[in-house]
C-alpha positions as semicolon CSV with decimal commas, in nm:
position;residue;x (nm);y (nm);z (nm)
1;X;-0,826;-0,741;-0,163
2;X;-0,950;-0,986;-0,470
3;X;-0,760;-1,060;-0,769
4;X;-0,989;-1,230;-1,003
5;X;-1,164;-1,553;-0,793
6;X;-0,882;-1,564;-0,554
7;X;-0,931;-1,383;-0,212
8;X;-0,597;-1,208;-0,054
9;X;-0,573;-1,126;0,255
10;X;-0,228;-0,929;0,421
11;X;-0,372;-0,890;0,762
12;X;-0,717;-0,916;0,903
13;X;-0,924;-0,685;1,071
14;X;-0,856;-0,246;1,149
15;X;-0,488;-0,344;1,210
16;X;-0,431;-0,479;0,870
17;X;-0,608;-0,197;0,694
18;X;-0,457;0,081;0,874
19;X;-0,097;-0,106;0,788
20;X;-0,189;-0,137;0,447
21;X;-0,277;0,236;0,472
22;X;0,035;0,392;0,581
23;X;0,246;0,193;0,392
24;X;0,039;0,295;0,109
25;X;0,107;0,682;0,226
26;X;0,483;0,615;0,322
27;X;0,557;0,429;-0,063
28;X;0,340;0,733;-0,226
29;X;0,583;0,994;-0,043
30;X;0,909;0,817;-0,112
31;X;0,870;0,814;-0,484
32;X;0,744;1,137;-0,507
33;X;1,067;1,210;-0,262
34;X;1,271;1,032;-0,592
35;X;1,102;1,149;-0,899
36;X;1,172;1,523;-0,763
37;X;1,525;1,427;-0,700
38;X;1,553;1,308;-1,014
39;X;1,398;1,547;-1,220
């Protein structure tokens, strides 16, 4: 992941994407999960 010149990096390799990826999945449910109850 880059944010302008500086390089960020969570965790390397497949592990670190496929972490980023179900977190992403898991935070995407969850506030769909809240803006429903909400609404």
């Amino acid at each position: 992941m880059r944010f302008g010149n500086t390089r960020v990096e969570f965790l390397g390799g497949r592990a670190g994407c496929l972490t980023m990826l179900v977190i992403s999945v898991v935070l995407s449910v969850l506030l769909t999960v809240l803006l429903n109850a909400m609404l």
